[in-house]
CSV table of C-alpha atoms and ligand atoms in Angstrom, one decimal:
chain,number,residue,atom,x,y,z
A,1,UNK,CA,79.9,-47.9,63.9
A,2,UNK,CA,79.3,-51.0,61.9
A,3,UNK,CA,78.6,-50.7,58.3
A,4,UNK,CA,75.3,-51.5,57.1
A,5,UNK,CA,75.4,-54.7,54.4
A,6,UNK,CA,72.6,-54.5,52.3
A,7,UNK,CA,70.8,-56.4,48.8
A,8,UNK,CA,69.0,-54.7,46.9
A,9,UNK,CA,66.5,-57.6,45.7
A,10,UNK,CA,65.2,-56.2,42.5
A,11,UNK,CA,66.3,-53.7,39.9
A,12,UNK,CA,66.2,-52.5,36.8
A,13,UNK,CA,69.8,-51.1,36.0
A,14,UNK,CA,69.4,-50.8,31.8
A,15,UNK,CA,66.4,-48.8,32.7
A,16,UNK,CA,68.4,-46.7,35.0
A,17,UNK,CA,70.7,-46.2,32.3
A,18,UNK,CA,68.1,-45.0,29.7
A,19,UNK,CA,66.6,-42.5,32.4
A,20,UNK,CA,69.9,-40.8,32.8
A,21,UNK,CA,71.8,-42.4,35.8
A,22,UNK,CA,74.6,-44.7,34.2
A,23,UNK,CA,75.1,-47.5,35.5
A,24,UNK,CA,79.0,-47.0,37.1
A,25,UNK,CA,77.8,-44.0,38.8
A,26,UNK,CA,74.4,-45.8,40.3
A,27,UNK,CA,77.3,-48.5,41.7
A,28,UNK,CA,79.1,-46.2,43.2
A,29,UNK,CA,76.0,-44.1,44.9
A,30,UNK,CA,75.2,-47.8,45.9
A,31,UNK,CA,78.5,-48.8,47.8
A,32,UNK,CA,78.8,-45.8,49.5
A,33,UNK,CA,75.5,-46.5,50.7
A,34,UNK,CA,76.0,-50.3,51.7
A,35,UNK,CA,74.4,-52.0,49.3
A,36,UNK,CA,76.6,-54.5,48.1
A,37,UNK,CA,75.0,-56.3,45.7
A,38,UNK,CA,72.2,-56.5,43.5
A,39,UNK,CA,70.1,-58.2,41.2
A,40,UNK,CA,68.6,-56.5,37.7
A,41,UNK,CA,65.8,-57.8,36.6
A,42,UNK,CA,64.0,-58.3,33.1
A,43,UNK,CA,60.7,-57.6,31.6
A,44,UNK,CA,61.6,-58.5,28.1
A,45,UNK,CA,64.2,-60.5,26.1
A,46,UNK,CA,66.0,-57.6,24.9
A,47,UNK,CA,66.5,-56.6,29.0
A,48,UNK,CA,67.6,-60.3,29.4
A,49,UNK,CA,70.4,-60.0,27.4
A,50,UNK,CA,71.5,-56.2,28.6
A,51,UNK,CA,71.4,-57.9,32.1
A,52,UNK,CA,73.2,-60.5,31.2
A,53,UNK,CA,76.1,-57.7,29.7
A,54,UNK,CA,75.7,-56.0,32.9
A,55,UNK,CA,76.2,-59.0,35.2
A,56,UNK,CA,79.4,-59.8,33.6
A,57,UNK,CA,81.0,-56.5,33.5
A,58,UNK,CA,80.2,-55.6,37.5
A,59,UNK,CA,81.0,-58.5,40.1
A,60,UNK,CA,78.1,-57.3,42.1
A,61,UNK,CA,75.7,-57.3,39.9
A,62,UNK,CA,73.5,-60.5,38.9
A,63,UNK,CA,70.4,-60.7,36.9
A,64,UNK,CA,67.1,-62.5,35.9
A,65,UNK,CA,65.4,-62.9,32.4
A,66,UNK,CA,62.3,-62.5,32.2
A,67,UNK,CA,58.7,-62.3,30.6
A,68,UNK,CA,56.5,-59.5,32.1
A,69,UNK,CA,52.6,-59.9,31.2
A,70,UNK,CA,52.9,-56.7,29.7
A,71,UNK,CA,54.3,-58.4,26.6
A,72,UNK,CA,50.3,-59.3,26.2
A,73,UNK,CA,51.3,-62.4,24.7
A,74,UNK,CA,52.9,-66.0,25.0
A,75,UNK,CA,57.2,-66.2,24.2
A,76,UNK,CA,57.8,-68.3,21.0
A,77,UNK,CA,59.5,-71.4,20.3
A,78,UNK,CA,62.5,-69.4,19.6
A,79,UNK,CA,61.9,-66.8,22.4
A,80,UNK,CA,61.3,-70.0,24.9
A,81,UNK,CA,65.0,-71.0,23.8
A,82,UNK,CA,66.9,-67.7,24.2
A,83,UNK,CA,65.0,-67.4,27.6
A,84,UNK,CA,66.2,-71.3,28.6
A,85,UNK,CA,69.9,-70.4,27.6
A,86,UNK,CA,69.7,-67.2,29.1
A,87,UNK,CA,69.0,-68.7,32.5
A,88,UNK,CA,71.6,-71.4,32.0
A,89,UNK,CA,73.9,-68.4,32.7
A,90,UNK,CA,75.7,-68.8,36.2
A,91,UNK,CA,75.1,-64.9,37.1
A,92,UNK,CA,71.3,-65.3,36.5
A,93,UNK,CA,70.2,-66.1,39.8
A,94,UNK,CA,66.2,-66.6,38.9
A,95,UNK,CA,63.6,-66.3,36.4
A,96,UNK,CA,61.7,-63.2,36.4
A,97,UNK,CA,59.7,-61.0,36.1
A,98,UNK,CA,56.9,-63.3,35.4
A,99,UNK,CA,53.5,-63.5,36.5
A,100,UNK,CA,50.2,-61.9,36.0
A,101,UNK,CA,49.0,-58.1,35.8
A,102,UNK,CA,45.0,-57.9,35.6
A,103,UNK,CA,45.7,-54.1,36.3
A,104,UNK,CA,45.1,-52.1,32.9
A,105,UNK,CA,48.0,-49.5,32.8
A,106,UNK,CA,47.5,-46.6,30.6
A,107,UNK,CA,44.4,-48.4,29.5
A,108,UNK,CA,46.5,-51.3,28.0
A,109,UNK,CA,45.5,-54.4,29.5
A,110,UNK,CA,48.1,-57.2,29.4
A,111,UNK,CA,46.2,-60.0,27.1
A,112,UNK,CA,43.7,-62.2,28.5
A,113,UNK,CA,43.6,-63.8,31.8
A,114,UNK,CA,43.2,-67.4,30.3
A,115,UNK,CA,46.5,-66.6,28.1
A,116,UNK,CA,48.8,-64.6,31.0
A,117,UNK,CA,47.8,-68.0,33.7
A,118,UNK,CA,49.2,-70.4,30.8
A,119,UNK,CA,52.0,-68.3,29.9
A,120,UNK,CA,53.0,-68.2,33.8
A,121,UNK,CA,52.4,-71.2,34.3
A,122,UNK,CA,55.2,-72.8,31.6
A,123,UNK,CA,57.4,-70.1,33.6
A,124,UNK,CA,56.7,-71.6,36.2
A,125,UNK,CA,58.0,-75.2,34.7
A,126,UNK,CA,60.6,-73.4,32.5
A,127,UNK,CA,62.3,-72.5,36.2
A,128,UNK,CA,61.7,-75.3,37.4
A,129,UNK,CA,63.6,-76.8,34.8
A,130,UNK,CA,66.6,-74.8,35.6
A,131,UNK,CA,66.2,-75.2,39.2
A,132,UNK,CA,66.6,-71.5,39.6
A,133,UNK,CA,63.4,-69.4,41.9
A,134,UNK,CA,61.2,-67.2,40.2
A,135,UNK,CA,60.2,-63.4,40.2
A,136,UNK,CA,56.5,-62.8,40.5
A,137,UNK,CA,55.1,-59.9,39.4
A,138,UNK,CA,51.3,-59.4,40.7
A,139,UNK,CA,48.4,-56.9,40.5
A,140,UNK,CA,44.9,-57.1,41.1
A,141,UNK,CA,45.6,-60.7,40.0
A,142,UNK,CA,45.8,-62.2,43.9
A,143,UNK,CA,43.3,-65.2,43.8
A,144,UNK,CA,44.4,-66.0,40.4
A,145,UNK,CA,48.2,-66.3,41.0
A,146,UNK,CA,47.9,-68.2,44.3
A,147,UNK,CA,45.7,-70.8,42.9
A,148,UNK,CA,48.1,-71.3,40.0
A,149,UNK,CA,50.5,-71.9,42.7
A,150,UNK,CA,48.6,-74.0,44.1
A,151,UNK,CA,48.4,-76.5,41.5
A,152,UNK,CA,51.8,-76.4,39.9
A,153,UNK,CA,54.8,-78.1,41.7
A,154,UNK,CA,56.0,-76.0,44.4
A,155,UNK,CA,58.8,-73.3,42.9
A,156,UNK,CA,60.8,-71.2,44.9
A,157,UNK,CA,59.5,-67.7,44.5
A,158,UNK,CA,59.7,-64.1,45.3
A,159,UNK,CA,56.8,-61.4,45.1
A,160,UNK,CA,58.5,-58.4,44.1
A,161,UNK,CA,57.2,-54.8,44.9
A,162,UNK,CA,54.7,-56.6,47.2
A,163,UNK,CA,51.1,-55.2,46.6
A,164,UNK,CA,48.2,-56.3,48.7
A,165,UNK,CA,47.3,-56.2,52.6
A,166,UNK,CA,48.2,-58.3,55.8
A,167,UNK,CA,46.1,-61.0,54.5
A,168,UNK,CA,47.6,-61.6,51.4
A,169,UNK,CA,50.8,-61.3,53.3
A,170,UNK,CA,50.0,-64.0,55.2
A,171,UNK,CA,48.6,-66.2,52.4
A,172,UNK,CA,52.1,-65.9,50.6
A,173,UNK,CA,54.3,-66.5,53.9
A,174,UNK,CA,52.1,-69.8,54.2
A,175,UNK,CA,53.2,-71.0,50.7
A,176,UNK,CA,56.8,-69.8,51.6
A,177,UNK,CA,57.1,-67.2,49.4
A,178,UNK,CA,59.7,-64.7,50.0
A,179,UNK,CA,57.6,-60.6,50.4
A,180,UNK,CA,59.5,-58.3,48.8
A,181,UNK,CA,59.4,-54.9,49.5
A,182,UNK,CA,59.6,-51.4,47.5
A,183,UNK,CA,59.8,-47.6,48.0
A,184,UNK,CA,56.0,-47.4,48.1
A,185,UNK,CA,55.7,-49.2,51.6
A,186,UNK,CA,57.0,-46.0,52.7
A,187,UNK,CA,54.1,-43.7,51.1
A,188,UNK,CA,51.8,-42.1,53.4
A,189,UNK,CA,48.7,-43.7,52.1
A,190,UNK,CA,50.6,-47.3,51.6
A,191,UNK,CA,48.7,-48.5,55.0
A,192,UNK,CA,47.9,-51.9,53.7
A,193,UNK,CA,51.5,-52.3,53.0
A,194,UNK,CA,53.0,-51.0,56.2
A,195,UNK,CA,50.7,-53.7,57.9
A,196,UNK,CA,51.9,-56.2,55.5
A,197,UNK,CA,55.5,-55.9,56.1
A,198,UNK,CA,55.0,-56.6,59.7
A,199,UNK,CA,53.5,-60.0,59.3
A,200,UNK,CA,56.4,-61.4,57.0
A,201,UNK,CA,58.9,-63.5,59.0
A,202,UNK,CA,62.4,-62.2,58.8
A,203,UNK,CA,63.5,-65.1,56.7
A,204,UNK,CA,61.0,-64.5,53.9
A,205,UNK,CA,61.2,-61.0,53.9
A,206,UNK,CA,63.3,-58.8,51.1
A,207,UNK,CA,63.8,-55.4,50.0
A,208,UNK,CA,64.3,-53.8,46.7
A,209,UNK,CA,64.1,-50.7,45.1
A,210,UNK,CA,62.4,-51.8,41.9
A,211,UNK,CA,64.8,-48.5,40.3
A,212,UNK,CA,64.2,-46.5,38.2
A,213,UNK,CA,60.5,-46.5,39.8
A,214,UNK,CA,59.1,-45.5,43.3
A,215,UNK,CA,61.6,-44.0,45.5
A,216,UNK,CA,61.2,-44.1,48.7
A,217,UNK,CA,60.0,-41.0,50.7
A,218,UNK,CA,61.2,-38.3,51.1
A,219,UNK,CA,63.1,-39.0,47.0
A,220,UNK,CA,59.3,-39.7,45.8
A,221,UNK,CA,59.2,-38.5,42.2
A,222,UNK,CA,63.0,-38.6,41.4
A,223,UNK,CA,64.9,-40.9,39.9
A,224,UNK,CA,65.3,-44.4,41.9
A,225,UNK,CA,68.3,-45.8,42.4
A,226,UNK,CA,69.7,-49.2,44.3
A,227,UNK,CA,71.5,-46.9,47.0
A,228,UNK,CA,68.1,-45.8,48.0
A,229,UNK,CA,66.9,-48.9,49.3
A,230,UNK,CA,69.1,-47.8,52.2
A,231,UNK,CA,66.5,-45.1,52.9
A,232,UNK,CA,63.1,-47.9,52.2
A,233,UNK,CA,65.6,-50.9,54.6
A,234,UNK,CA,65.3,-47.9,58.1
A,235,UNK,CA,61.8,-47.2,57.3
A,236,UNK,CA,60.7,-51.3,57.5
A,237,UNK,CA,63.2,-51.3,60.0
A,238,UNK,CA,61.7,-48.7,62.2
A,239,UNK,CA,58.0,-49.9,61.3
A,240,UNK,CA,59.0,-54.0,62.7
A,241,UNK,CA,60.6,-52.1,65.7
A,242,UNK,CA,64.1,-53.2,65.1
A,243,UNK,CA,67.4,-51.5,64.1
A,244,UNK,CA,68.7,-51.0,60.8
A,245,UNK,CA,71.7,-53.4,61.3
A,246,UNK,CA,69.6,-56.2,62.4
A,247,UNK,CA,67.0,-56.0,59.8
A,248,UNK,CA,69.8,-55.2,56.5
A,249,UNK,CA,71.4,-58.6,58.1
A,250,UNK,CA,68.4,-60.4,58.2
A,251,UNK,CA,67.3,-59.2,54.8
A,252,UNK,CA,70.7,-59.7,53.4
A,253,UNK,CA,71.1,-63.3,54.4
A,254,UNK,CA,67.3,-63.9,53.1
A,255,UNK,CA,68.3,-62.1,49.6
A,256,UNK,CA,71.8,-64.6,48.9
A,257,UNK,CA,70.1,-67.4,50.6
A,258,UNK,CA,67.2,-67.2,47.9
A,259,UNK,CA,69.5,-66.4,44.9
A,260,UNK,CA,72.5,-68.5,45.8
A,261,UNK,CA,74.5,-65.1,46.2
A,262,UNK,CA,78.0,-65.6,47.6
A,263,UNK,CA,78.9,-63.1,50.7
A,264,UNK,CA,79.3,-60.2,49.3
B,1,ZN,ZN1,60.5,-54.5,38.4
């Protein structure tokens, strides 16, 4: 039997750590598992820098900094800075999470619209800058973030924990975005999803785990963990009617073409 190899596209290993899985023992759950390498991404500066500590302590571990809208406001000159020299580092493969979030989680919105489009959009440029892709992180902010897109200079970027329908799907594909997918595509209810992650072309499609959130079924509710993106790779695999080997290849090679990731 070959061994499945397998990325898992987007993480969050400090988070991991503070929910109770440390970090060497989510690795080793991983491996066993195939999942060779992985990328931990950032909402904050503070996660920037733990990534960074965790990239250069595990060899298969590489990270983004980032600026999630849920910050509800711009980065400062000095902030800018730390993020710039943060994403000079050679283990930090993109920029990210950026983006915009017009969803109002725990009744908290995330700052204007007006405010989160400029701030994404010197992200956008600040990536550019470093000729490194981007992370995008989207909800209920569709129209919004495409036409931003639209009239920046083309970036390489990634949709991570994909949210939205066939259509949407279809919209990103057409801008050559990479769709990447999470442990909800495998809820029940998570139809529009499941529909989605049969339009994306194998080249542009990923798969994450987005841990510590949304396990895959049937883990719902516990702790997420990269390993488990194992369990989300069979479930796309089985809904695009092709075998877990082929699709963990294919999703692989998509995942370290995107991030410059050597072979694992
Ligand atoms: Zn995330």
């Amino acid at each position: 039997m070959t061994e499945v190899d397998l990325v898992d596209a987007h993480c969050h290993l400090d988070e991991l750590g503070r929910r109770g899985m440390a970090v060497e023992r989510a690795l080793s759950l991983a491996h066993a598992a195939g999942v060779h390498q992985m990328v931990t991404s950032a909402d904050s500066l503070a996660e920037g820098f733990a990534g960074l500590e965790l990239a250069e302590r595990h060899p298969e571990v590489y990270f983004t900094p980032g600026w999630h809208p849920s910050n509800g406001r711009a980065p400062t000159a000095a902030e800018l800075g730390e993020l710039r020299q943060l994403l000079r580092h050679p283990r930090a493969v993109a920029l990210g999470e950026v983006g915009l979030d017009y969803s109002t989680r725990g009744g908290r919105p995330s700052g204007s619209h007006e405010m989160q489009r400029e701030v994404f959009r010197s992200m956008l440029e600040l990536a550019a800058e470093a000729d490194k892709p981007v992370v995008i992180h989207q909800r209920a902010a569709q129209d919004d973030l495409l036409a931003v897109l639209d009239q920046t200079p083309p970036v390489r970027g990634m949709l991570h924990c994909f949210s939205g329908d066939a259509g949407f799907a279809a919209a990103a594909v057409s801008r050559g975005l990479m769709c990447s997918f999470a442990g909800n595509v495998t809820f029940r209810s998570a139809t529009d999803l499941q529909q989605a992650v049969v339009v994306v072309p194998a080249a542009q499609l990923l798969i994450e785990t987005d841990a510590p959130f949304l396990s895959p079924q049937p883990h719902r509710g516990a702790l997420c963990h990269p390993a488990l993106v194992a369990v989300t790779a069979a479930f796309v695999a089985v809904h695009r009617g092709v075998c877990l080997e082929t699709l963990a290849k294919a999703t692989a090679e998509a995942a370290r073409g995107f991030f410059r990731l050597p072979p694992a």
